[in-house]
């Protein structure tokens, strides 16, 4: 009697566990499905709100989605839009934003009729590609004359900004001169002088003032493929002038985000900032 009962109980437990696993998998799948619907509706809303030509990429972070939806309060909604033009020169901006603590009723989110969307905090970033920066350099008379091309962008440490005295003095520990609104940058590019192509490395500070960014070049190198040489004095001033072009981002940062920080990534400049207590539908969130 005992030997018959135990196997049956064992089978029942296995069946129960299997059923629970199936139910859990179905709940997870349903959660992802509802999240996808929510992301689609948010994407359509953001296309209109930000005045974009295409739907942006939207990811609603946090699990489970349905619990957030039931509360009408979403932890983190990530939005990304590419190929955003600002003016005639900046044609391929990448805009990212994290919306934290977003309050919107579930019925409005699912139906796509959200009107009362409140966002506690927004962290926004715009990325300016090397191609756009190169285009800006060549938009000036000096840049056109030099024919700046094949621009690459990268960060640089403070000790590369200026010529090193000879002999090199004993280094003294100092704090970094970089701030949120000023950071070191290295620009490598080609120019043409008297029909001869030249490779230049330029070092300087990328500064942020309001919605405008500008390179403040401090040092140039002529690269001949083997070593680096000093750029002739007759070329330094024109190159400095071409690199000092000011870029105005205007309203490239969405949701009334105020630019407060500039950065340098691989082949891109970045500008970021924050905004609090943002209400969608105010007419001030668009990019342009």
PDB file of C-alpha atoms in Angstrom:
ATOM      1  CA  UNK A   1       0.000   0.000   0.000  1.00  0.00           C
ATOM      2  CA  UNK A   2       2.777   2.428   0.931  1.00  0.00           C
ATOM      3  CA  UNK A   3       4.891   1.642  -2.126  1.00  0.00           C
ATOM      4  CA  UNK A   4       1.928   2.415  -4.435  1.00  0.00           C
ATOM      5  CA  UNK A   5       1.052   5.767  -2.805  1.00  0.00           C
ATOM      6  CA  UNK A   6       4.531   7.299  -2.917  1.00  0.00           C
ATOM      7  CA  UNK A   7       5.032   7.072  -6.708  1.00  0.00           C
ATOM      8  CA  UNK A   8       1.570   8.619  -7.262  1.00  0.00           C
ATOM      9  CA  UNK A   9       2.383  11.524  -4.958  1.00  0.00           C
ATOM     10  CA  UNK A  10       5.700  11.983  -6.750  1.00  0.00           C
ATOM     11  CA  UNK A  11       3.956  12.125 -10.124  1.00  0.00           C
ATOM     12  CA  UNK A  12       1.421  14.642  -8.805  1.00  0.00           C
ATOM     13  CA  UNK A  13       4.197  16.948  -7.605  1.00  0.00           C
ATOM     14  CA  UNK A  14       5.954  16.712 -10.954  1.00  0.00           C
ATOM     15  CA  UNK A  15       2.715  17.546 -12.779  1.00  0.00           C
ATOM     16  CA  UNK A  16       2.062  20.478 -10.427  1.00  0.00           C
ATOM     17  CA  UNK A  17       5.578  21.850 -10.924  1.00  0.00           C
ATOM     18  CA  UNK A  18       5.241  21.465 -14.705  1.00  0.00           C
ATOM     19  CA  UNK A  19       1.901  23.314 -14.677  1.00  0.00           C
ATOM     20  CA  UNK A  20       3.358  26.127 -12.571  1.00  0.00           C
ATOM     21  CA  UNK A  21       6.336  26.458 -14.937  1.00  0.00           C
ATOM     22  CA  UNK A  22       4.008  26.638 -17.932  1.00  0.00           C
ATOM     23  CA  UNK A  23       1.867  29.271 -16.225  1.00  0.00           C
ATOM     24  CA  UNK A  24       4.957  31.286 -15.299  1.00  0.00           C
ATOM     25  CA  UNK A  25       6.195  31.131 -18.891  1.00  0.00           C
ATOM     26  CA  UNK A  26       2.792  32.245 -20.151  1.00  0.00           C
ATOM     27  CA  UNK A  27       2.733  35.168 -17.707  1.00  0.00           C
ATOM     28  CA  UNK A  28       6.232  36.263 -18.763  1.00  0.00           C
ATOM     29  CA  UNK A  29       5.269  35.993 -22.444  1.00  0.00           C
ATOM     30  CA  UNK A  30       2.093  37.981 -21.799  1.00  0.00           C
ATOM     31  CA  UNK A  31       4.084  40.603 -19.911  1.00  0.00           C
ATOM     32  CA  UNK A  32       6.500  41.022 -22.817  1.00  0.00           C
ATOM     33  CA  UNK A  33       3.572  41.180 -25.255  1.00  0.00           C
ATOM     34  CA  UNK A  34       1.855  43.941 -23.270  1.00  0.00           C
ATOM     35  CA  UNK A  35       5.186  45.755 -22.955  1.00  0.00           C
ATOM     36  CA  UNK A  36       5.592  45.620 -26.741  1.00  0.00           C
ATOM     37  CA  UNK A  37       2.142  47.145 -27.176  1.00  0.00           C
ATOM     38  CA  UNK A  38       3.033  49.868 -24.684  1.00  0.00           C
ATOM     39  CA  UNK A  39       6.342  50.588 -26.432  1.00  0.00           C
ATOM     40  CA  UNK A  40       4.566  50.858 -29.785  1.00  0.00           C
ATOM     41  CA  UNK A  41       2.060  53.371 -28.437  1.00  0.00           C
ATOM     42  CA  UNK A  42       4.780  55.383 -26.687  1.00  0.00           C
ATOM     43  CA  UNK A  43       6.803  55.432 -29.917  1.00  0.00           C
ATOM     44  CA  UNK A  44       3.833  56.867 -31.849  1.00  0.00           C
ATOM     45  CA  UNK A  45       3.245  59.439 -29.110  1.00  0.00           C
ATOM     46  CA  UNK A  46       6.917  60.465 -29.077  1.00  0.00           C
ATOM     47  CA  UNK A  47       7.025  60.814 -32.851  1.00  0.00           C
ATOM     48  CA  UNK A  48       4.267  63.416 -32.603  1.00  0.00           C
ATOM     49  CA  UNK A  49       5.564  65.039 -29.415  1.00  0.00           C
ATOM     50  CA  UNK A  50       9.134  65.419 -30.697  1.00  0.00           C
ATOM     51  CA  UNK A  51       8.059  66.287 -34.255  1.00  0.00           C
ATOM     52  CA  UNK A  52      10.034  63.438 -35.827  1.00  0.00           C
ATOM     53  CA  UNK A  53       9.640  62.035 -39.336  1.00  0.00           C
ATOM     54  CA  UNK A  54       9.928  58.414 -38.132  1.00  0.00           C
ATOM     55  CA  UNK A  55       8.936  56.477 -35.033  1.00  0.00           C
ATOM     56  CA  UNK A  56      11.775  56.456 -32.483  1.00  0.00           C
ATOM     57  CA  UNK A  57      13.025  53.317 -30.759  1.00  0.00           C
ATOM     58  CA  UNK A  58      11.360  52.864 -27.349  1.00  0.00           C
ATOM     59  CA  UNK A  59      12.210  50.462 -24.517  1.00  0.00           C
ATOM     60  CA  UNK A  60      10.172  50.293 -21.319  1.00  0.00           C
ATOM     61  CA  UNK A  61      12.532  49.003 -18.643  1.00  0.00           C
ATOM     62  CA  UNK A  62      11.480  47.235 -15.458  1.00  0.00           C
ATOM     63  CA  UNK A  63       9.775  43.900 -14.814  1.00  0.00           C
ATOM     64  CA  UNK A  64       6.987  43.074 -14.621  1.00  0.00           C
ATOM     65  CA  UNK A  65       5.526  45.585 -17.066  1.00  0.00           C
ATOM     66  CA  UNK A  66       1.942  44.787 -16.092  1.00  0.00           C
ATOM     67  CA  UNK A  67       2.561  45.811 -12.484  1.00  0.00           C
ATOM     68  CA  UNK A  68       3.893  49.184 -13.669  1.00  0.00           C
ATOM     69  CA  UNK A  69       0.938  49.480 -16.046  1.00  0.00           C
ATOM     70  CA  UNK A  70      -1.546  48.723 -13.274  1.00  0.00           C
ATOM     71  CA  UNK A  71      -0.044  51.519 -11.202  1.00  0.00           C
ATOM     72  CA  UNK A  72       0.177  53.887 -14.164  1.00  0.00           C
ATOM     73  CA  UNK A  73       3.766  54.637 -13.141  1.00  0.00           C
ATOM     74  CA  UNK A  74       6.723  53.506 -15.263  1.00  0.00           C
ATOM     75  CA  UNK A  75      10.257  53.400 -13.815  1.00  0.00           C
ATOM     76  CA  UNK A  76      12.353  54.096 -16.910  1.00  0.00           C
ATOM     77  CA  UNK A  77      11.339  54.611 -20.541  1.00  0.00           C
ATOM     78  CA  UNK A  78      14.281  54.825 -22.940  1.00  0.00           C
ATOM     79  CA  UNK A  79      13.900  56.624 -26.266  1.00  0.00           C
ATOM     80  CA  UNK A  80      16.378  56.785 -29.150  1.00  0.00           C
ATOM     81  CA  UNK A  81      16.049  58.589 -32.476  1.00  0.00           C
ATOM     82  CA  UNK A  82      18.658  58.684 -35.238  1.00  0.00           C
ATOM     83  CA  UNK A  83      19.285  60.824 -38.300  1.00  0.00           C
ATOM     84  CA  UNK A  84      17.853  64.011 -36.784  1.00  0.00           C
ATOM     85  CA  UNK A  85      18.706  67.167 -38.794  1.00  0.00           C
ATOM     86  CA  UNK A  86      19.295  70.562 -37.190  1.00  0.00           C
ATOM     87  CA  UNK A  87      19.828  73.327 -39.741  1.00  0.00           C
ATOM     88  CA  UNK A  88      21.835  72.752 -42.923  1.00  0.00           C
ATOM     89  CA  UNK A  89      25.042  71.380 -41.393  1.00  0.00           C
ATOM     90  CA  UNK A  90      24.033  68.949 -38.649  1.00  0.00           C
ATOM     91  CA  UNK A  91      22.121  66.268 -40.518  1.00  0.00           C
ATOM     92  CA  UNK A  92      22.656  63.039 -38.615  1.00  0.00           C
ATOM     93  CA  UNK A  93      22.230  63.665 -34.886  1.00  0.00           C
ATOM     94  CA  UNK A  94      21.478  60.804 -32.529  1.00  0.00           C
ATOM     95  CA  UNK A  95      19.159  61.731 -29.671  1.00  0.00           C
ATOM     96  CA  UNK A  96      18.698  59.590 -26.561  1.00  0.00           C
ATOM     97  CA  UNK A  97      16.536  60.163 -23.510  1.00  0.00           C
ATOM     98  CA  UNK A  98      15.665  58.303 -20.333  1.00  0.00           C
ATOM     99  CA  UNK A  99      12.285  59.241 -18.857  1.00  0.00           C
ATOM    100  CA  UNK A 100      12.100  58.352 -15.172  1.00  0.00           C
ATOM    101  CA  UNK A 101       8.936  57.912 -13.119  1.00  0.00           C
ATOM    102  CA  UNK A 102       6.498  58.422 -15.998  1.00  0.00           C
ATOM    103  CA  UNK A 103       2.866  58.683 -14.925  1.00  0.00           C
ATOM    104  CA  UNK A 104       0.177  57.828 -17.489  1.00  0.00           C
ATOM    105  CA  UNK A 105      -3.075  55.851 -17.064  1.00  0.00           C
ATOM    106  CA  UNK A 106      -3.016  52.353 -18.596  1.00  0.00           C
ATOM    107  CA  UNK A 107      -6.160  52.939 -20.652  1.00  0.00           C
ATOM    108  CA  UNK A 108      -4.613  56.013 -22.291  1.00  0.00           C
ATOM    109  CA  UNK A 109      -1.306  54.256 -22.915  1.00  0.00           C
ATOM    110  CA  UNK A 110      -2.869  51.212 -24.607  1.00  0.00           C
ATOM    111  CA  UNK A 111      -5.339  53.232 -26.672  1.00  0.00           C
ATOM    112  CA  UNK A 112      -2.703  55.744 -27.764  1.00  0.00           C
ATOM    113  CA  UNK A 113      -4.760  58.672 -26.454  1.00  0.00           C
ATOM    114  CA  UNK A 114      -2.407  59.699 -23.646  1.00  0.00           C
ATOM    115  CA  UNK A 115      -2.920  63.353 -22.750  1.00  0.00           C
ATOM    116  CA  UNK A 116      -1.898  63.654 -19.116  1.00  0.00           C
ATOM    117  CA  UNK A 117       1.661  62.289 -19.229  1.00  0.00           C
ATOM    118  CA  UNK A 118       3.854  63.533 -16.394  1.00  0.00           C
ATOM    119  CA  UNK A 119       7.589  62.798 -16.181  1.00  0.00           C
ATOM    120  CA  UNK A 120       9.461  63.270 -12.923  1.00  0.00           C
ATOM    121  CA  UNK A 121      12.927  63.472 -14.516  1.00  0.00           C
ATOM    122  CA  UNK A 122      14.456  63.354 -17.980  1.00  0.00           C
ATOM    123  CA  UNK A 123      18.094  62.676 -18.819  1.00  0.00           C
ATOM    124  CA  UNK A 124      18.787  63.563 -22.439  1.00  0.00           C
ATOM    125  CA  UNK A 125      21.814  63.307 -24.721  1.00  0.00           C
ATOM    126  CA  UNK A 126      22.540  64.347 -28.281  1.00  0.00           C
ATOM    127  CA  UNK A 127      25.454  62.845 -30.213  1.00  0.00           C
ATOM    128  CA  UNK A 128      27.107  64.747 -33.071  1.00  0.00           C
ATOM    129  CA  UNK A 129      28.905  62.459 -35.505  1.00  0.00           C
ATOM    130  CA  UNK A 130      32.371  63.078 -36.948  1.00  0.00           C
ATOM    131  CA  UNK A 131      30.762  63.369 -40.401  1.00  0.00           C
ATOM    132  CA  UNK A 132      28.580  66.267 -39.200  1.00  0.00           C
ATOM    133  CA  UNK A 133      31.537  67.975 -37.516  1.00  0.00           C
ATOM    134  CA  UNK A 134      33.596  67.562 -40.703  1.00  0.00           C
ATOM    135  CA  UNK A 135      30.748  69.138 -42.673  1.00  0.00           C
ATOM    136  CA  UNK A 136      30.661  72.067 -40.258  1.00  0.00           C
ATOM    137  CA  UNK A 137      34.404  72.661 -40.652  1.00  0.00           C
ATOM    138  CA  UNK A 138      34.032  72.726 -44.436  1.00  0.00           C
ATOM    139  CA  UNK A 139      31.077  75.097 -44.269  1.00  0.00           C
ATOM    140  CA  UNK A 140      33.549  77.951 -43.702  1.00  0.00           C
ATOM    141  CA  UNK A 141      35.706  79.584 -46.368  1.00  0.00           C
ATOM    142  CA  UNK A 142      38.878  78.475 -44.565  1.00  0.00           C
ATOM    143  CA  UNK A 143      37.652  74.912 -44.249  1.00  0.00           C
ATOM    144  CA  UNK A 144      36.751  74.748 -47.924  1.00  0.00           C
ATOM    145  CA  UNK A 145      40.173  76.085 -48.889  1.00  0.00           C
ATOM    146  CA  UNK A 146      41.920  73.467 -46.766  1.00  0.00           C
ATOM    147  CA  UNK A 147      39.588  70.660 -47.809  1.00  0.00           C
ATOM    148  CA  UNK A 148      39.233  69.056 -44.367  1.00  0.00           C
ATOM    149  CA  UNK A 149      38.384  65.368 -44.844  1.00  0.00           C
ATOM    150  CA  UNK A 150      38.414  61.933 -43.169  1.00  0.00           C
ATOM    151  CA  UNK A 151      37.886  63.459 -39.728  1.00  0.00           C
ATOM    152  CA  UNK A 152      38.086  61.163 -36.721  1.00  0.00           C
ATOM    153  CA  UNK A 153      37.371  62.218 -33.135  1.00  0.00           C
ATOM    154  CA  UNK A 154      38.632  60.878 -29.824  1.00  0.00           C
ATOM    155  CA  UNK A 155      39.270  61.906 -26.215  1.00  0.00           C
ATOM    156  CA  UNK A 156      42.698  63.034 -25.063  1.00  0.00           C
ATOM    157  CA  UNK A 157      44.383  63.460 -21.645  1.00  0.00           C
ATOM    158  CA  UNK A 158      45.317  66.954 -20.391  1.00  0.00           C
ATOM    159  CA  UNK A 159      49.051  66.397 -20.912  1.00  0.00           C
ATOM    160  CA  UNK A 160      48.523  66.178 -24.675  1.00  0.00           C
ATOM    161  CA  UNK A 161      46.967  69.619 -25.029  1.00  0.00           C
ATOM    162  CA  UNK A 162      50.179  71.650 -25.124  1.00  0.00           C
ATOM    163  CA  UNK A 163      53.733  71.291 -26.396  1.00  0.00           C
ATOM    164  CA  UNK A 164      56.023  69.642 -23.861  1.00  0.00           C
ATOM    165  CA  UNK A 165      59.079  71.745 -22.914  1.00  0.00           C
ATOM    166  CA  UNK A 166      62.541  70.280 -23.508  1.00  0.00           C
ATOM    167  CA  UNK A 167      63.975  68.939 -21.292  1.00  0.00           C
ATOM    168  CA  UNK A 168      60.775  67.586 -19.774  1.00  0.00           C
ATOM    169  CA  UNK A 169      60.337  68.882 -16.198  1.00  0.00           C
ATOM    170  CA  UNK A 170      59.475  66.595 -13.325  1.00  0.00           C
ATOM    171  CA  UNK A 171      55.698  66.194 -13.417  1.00  0.00           C
ATOM    172  CA  UNK A 172      53.755  67.726 -10.569  1.00  0.00           C
ATOM    173  CA  UNK A 173      50.470  66.077  -9.569  1.00  0.00           C
ATOM    174  CA  UNK A 174      47.579  68.392 -10.404  1.00  0.00           C
ATOM    175  CA  UNK A 175      43.836  68.107 -10.651  1.00  0.00           C
ATOM    176  CA  UNK A 176      42.337  67.652 -14.104  1.00  0.00           C
ATOM    177  CA  UNK A 177      41.531  70.950 -15.866  1.00  0.00           C
ATOM    178  CA  UNK A 178      38.453  69.341 -17.387  1.00  0.00           C
ATOM    179  CA  UNK A 179      34.967  70.327 -16.247  1.00  0.00           C
ATOM    180  CA  UNK A 180      31.409  69.448 -17.247  1.00  0.00           C
ATOM    181  CA  UNK A 181      31.525  72.181 -19.887  1.00  0.00           C
ATOM    182  CA  UNK A 182      35.113  71.784 -21.134  1.00  0.00           C
ATOM    183  CA  UNK A 183      36.933  68.579 -22.055  1.00  0.00           C
ATOM    184  CA  UNK A 184      39.948  67.533 -24.106  1.00  0.00           C
ATOM    185  CA  UNK A 185      39.554  66.340 -27.679  1.00  0.00           C
ATOM    186  CA  UNK A 186      41.819  64.939 -30.408  1.00  0.00           C
ATOM    187  CA  UNK A 187      40.924  65.530 -34.051  1.00  0.00           C
ATOM    188  CA  UNK A 188      42.720  63.685 -36.853  1.00  0.00           C
ATOM    189  CA  UNK A 189      42.042  64.722 -40.450  1.00  0.00           C
ATOM    190  CA  UNK A 190      43.474  65.332 -43.897  1.00  0.00           C
ATOM    191  CA  UNK A 191      43.945  68.668 -45.649  1.00  0.00           C
ATOM    192  CA  UNK A 192      45.356  69.633 -49.021  1.00  0.00           C
ATOM    193  CA  UNK A 193      48.005  72.344 -49.325  1.00  0.00           C
ATOM    194  CA  UNK A 194      49.378  73.339 -52.755  1.00  0.00           C
ATOM    195  CA  UNK A 195      48.085  70.068 -54.148  1.00  0.00           C
ATOM    196  CA  UNK A 196      49.799  67.986 -51.462  1.00  0.00           C
ATOM    197  CA  UNK A 197      47.716  65.904 -48.990  1.00  0.00           C
ATOM    198  CA  UNK A 198      48.723  66.304 -45.347  1.00  0.00           C
ATOM    199  CA  UNK A 199      47.635  64.375 -42.227  1.00  0.00           C
ATOM    200  CA  UNK A 200      47.058  66.555 -39.150  1.00  0.00           C
ATOM    201  CA  UNK A 201      46.479  65.715 -35.503  1.00  0.00           C
ATOM    202  CA  UNK A 202      44.882  68.570 -33.574  1.00  0.00           C
ATOM    203  CA  UNK A 203      44.459  68.743 -29.796  1.00  0.00           C
ATOM    204  CA  UNK A 204      42.286  71.152 -27.884  1.00  0.00           C
ATOM    205  CA  UNK A 205      39.339  71.757 -25.597  1.00  0.00           C
ATOM    206  CA  UNK A 206      35.738  71.159 -26.552  1.00  0.00           C
ATOM    207  CA  UNK A 207      33.682  73.790 -24.762  1.00  0.00           C
ATOM    208  CA  UNK A 208      29.952  74.121 -24.092  1.00  0.00           C
ATOM    209  CA  UNK A 209      28.225  77.498 -23.708  1.00  0.00           C
ATOM    210  CA  UNK A 210      24.444  77.379 -23.592  1.00  0.00           C
ATOM    211  CA  UNK A 211      23.375  75.347 -26.611  1.00  0.00           C
ATOM    212  CA  UNK A 212      26.625  75.992 -28.509  1.00  0.00           C
ATOM    213  CA  UNK A 213      29.801  73.914 -28.650  1.00  0.00           C
ATOM    214  CA  UNK A 214      33.163  74.939 -30.031  1.00  0.00           C
ATOM    215  CA  UNK A 215      36.622  73.431 -30.370  1.00  0.00           C
ATOM    216  CA  UNK A 216      39.399  75.579 -28.925  1.00  0.00           C
ATOM    217  CA  UNK A 217      42.538  74.112 -30.599  1.00  0.00           C
ATOM    218  CA  UNK A 218      45.760  74.319 -28.602  1.00  0.00           C
ATOM    219  CA  UNK A 219      48.298  72.151 -30.461  1.00  0.00           C
ATOM    220  CA  UNK A 220      48.863  70.733 -33.952  1.00  0.00           C
ATOM    221  CA  UNK A 221      50.965  67.859 -35.238  1.00  0.00           C
ATOM    222  CA  UNK A 222      51.930  67.021 -38.806  1.00  0.00           C
ATOM    223  CA  UNK A 223      51.933  63.243 -39.294  1.00  0.00           C
ATOM    224  CA  UNK A 224      54.204  61.910 -42.035  1.00  0.00           C
ATOM    225  CA  UNK A 225      53.497  58.214 -41.484  1.00  0.00           C
ATOM    226  CA  UNK A 226      56.604  57.595 -39.365  1.00  0.00           C
ATOM    227  CA  UNK A 227      56.769  60.399 -36.847  1.00  0.00           C
ATOM    228  CA  UNK A 228      55.067  63.667 -35.944  1.00  0.00           C
ATOM    229  CA  UNK A 229      56.415  67.087 -36.824  1.00  0.00           C
ATOM    230  CA  UNK A 230      55.535  70.664 -35.989  1.00  0.00           C
ATOM    231  CA  UNK A 231      53.004  72.228 -38.343  1.00  0.00           C
ATOM    232  CA  UNK A 232      54.538  75.208 -40.191  1.00  0.00           C
ATOM    233  CA  UNK A 233      53.559  78.558 -38.696  1.00  0.00           C
ATOM    234  CA  UNK A 234      51.960  79.665 -41.982  1.00  0.00           C
ATOM    235  CA  UNK A 235      49.451  76.786 -41.711  1.00  0.00           C
ATOM    236  CA  UNK A 236      48.675  76.963 -38.024  1.00  0.00           C
ATOM    237  CA  UNK A 237      46.418  80.020 -38.096  1.00  0.00           C
ATOM    238  CA  UNK A 238      44.180  78.808 -40.980  1.00  0.00           C
ATOM    239  CA  UNK A 239      43.803  75.376 -39.370  1.00  0.00           C
ATOM    240  CA  UNK A 240      42.983  76.911 -35.993  1.00  0.00           C
ATOM    241  CA  UNK A 241      40.375  79.110 -37.692  1.00  0.00           C
ATOM    242  CA  UNK A 242      38.731  76.138 -39.439  1.00  0.00           C
ATOM    243  CA  UNK A 243      38.594  74.077 -36.240  1.00  0.00           C
ATOM    244  CA  UNK A 244      37.144  76.922 -34.162  1.00  0.00           C
ATOM    245  CA  UNK A 245      33.783  76.740 -35.937  1.00  0.00           C
ATOM    246  CA  UNK A 246      30.871  77.104 -33.518  1.00  0.00           C
ATOM    247  CA  UNK A 247      28.067  74.529 -33.626  1.00  0.00           C
ATOM    248  CA  UNK A 248      24.652  75.603 -32.361  1.00  0.00           C
ATOM    249  CA  UNK A 249      22.532  72.622 -31.315  1.00  0.00           C
ATOM    250  CA  UNK A 250      19.415  74.726 -30.827  1.00  0.00           C
ATOM    251  CA  UNK A 251      16.648  72.490 -29.469  1.00  0.00           C
ATOM    252  CA  UNK A 252      18.431  69.224 -30.285  1.00  0.00           C
ATOM    253  CA  UNK A 253      17.849  68.050 -26.710  1.00  0.00           C
ATOM    254  CA  UNK A 254      14.162  67.162 -26.250  1.00  0.00           C
ATOM    255  CA  UNK A 255      11.732  67.607 -23.342  1.00  0.00           C
ATOM    256  CA  UNK A 256      13.075  71.071 -22.419  1.00  0.00           C
ATOM    257  CA  UNK A 257      16.361  69.472 -21.325  1.00  0.00           C
ATOM    258  CA  UNK A 258      18.999  72.139 -20.647  1.00  0.00           C
ATOM    259  CA  UNK A 259      22.537  71.241 -21.874  1.00  0.00           C
ATOM    260  CA  UNK A 260      24.938  71.082 -18.928  1.00  0.00           C
ATOM    261  CA  UNK A 261      27.690  68.665 -19.948  1.00  0.00           C
ATOM    262  CA  UNK A 262      29.879  68.085 -22.995  1.00  0.00           C
ATOM    263  CA  UNK A 263      31.745  64.872 -23.778  1.00  0.00           C
ATOM    264  CA  UNK A 264      33.920  63.168 -26.370  1.00  0.00           C
ATOM    265  CA  UNK A 265      33.264  59.610 -27.543  1.00  0.00           C
ATOM    266  CA  UNK A 266      34.798  57.609 -30.341  1.00  0.00           C
ATOM    267  CA  UNK A 267      34.077  59.679 -33.470  1.00  0.00           C
ATOM    268  CA  UNK A 268      31.452  61.865 -31.824  1.00  0.00           C
ATOM    269  CA  UNK A 269      30.819  64.864 -29.598  1.00  0.00           C
ATOM    270  CA  UNK A 270      28.103  64.481 -26.964  1.00  0.00           C
ATOM    271  CA  UNK A 271      26.031  67.039 -25.104  1.00  0.00           C
ATOM    272  CA  UNK A 272      23.761  66.029 -22.236  1.00  0.00           C
ATOM    273  CA  UNK A 273      21.522  67.522 -19.586  1.00  0.00           C
ATOM    274  CA  UNK A 274      18.496  67.006 -17.359  1.00  0.00           C
ATOM    275  CA  UNK A 275      14.990  68.319 -16.866  1.00  0.00           C
ATOM    276  CA  UNK A 276      12.451  67.764 -14.095  1.00  0.00           C
ATOM    277  CA  UNK A 277       8.665  67.828 -13.860  1.00  0.00           C
ATOM    278  CA  UNK A 278       8.046  67.606 -17.595  1.00  0.00           C
ATOM    279  CA  UNK A 279       4.510  67.447 -18.952  1.00  0.00           C
ATOM    280  CA  UNK A 280       3.983  66.138 -22.473  1.00  0.00           C
ATOM    281  CA  UNK A 281       1.679  68.058 -24.746  1.00  0.00           C
ATOM    282  CA  UNK A 282       3.001  71.413 -23.554  1.00  0.00           C
ATOM    283  CA  UNK A 283       4.294  72.173 -27.072  1.00  0.00           C
ATOM    284  CA  UNK A 284       7.873  72.701 -25.805  1.00  0.00           C
ATOM    285  CA  UNK A 285       9.231  69.167 -26.059  1.00  0.00           C
ATOM    286  CA  UNK A 286       9.982  68.980 -29.757  1.00  0.00           C
ATOM    287  CA  UNK A 287      13.367  68.743 -31.437  1.00  0.00           C
ATOM    288  CA  UNK A 288      14.322  71.456 -33.894  1.00  0.00           C
TER     289      UNK A 288
END
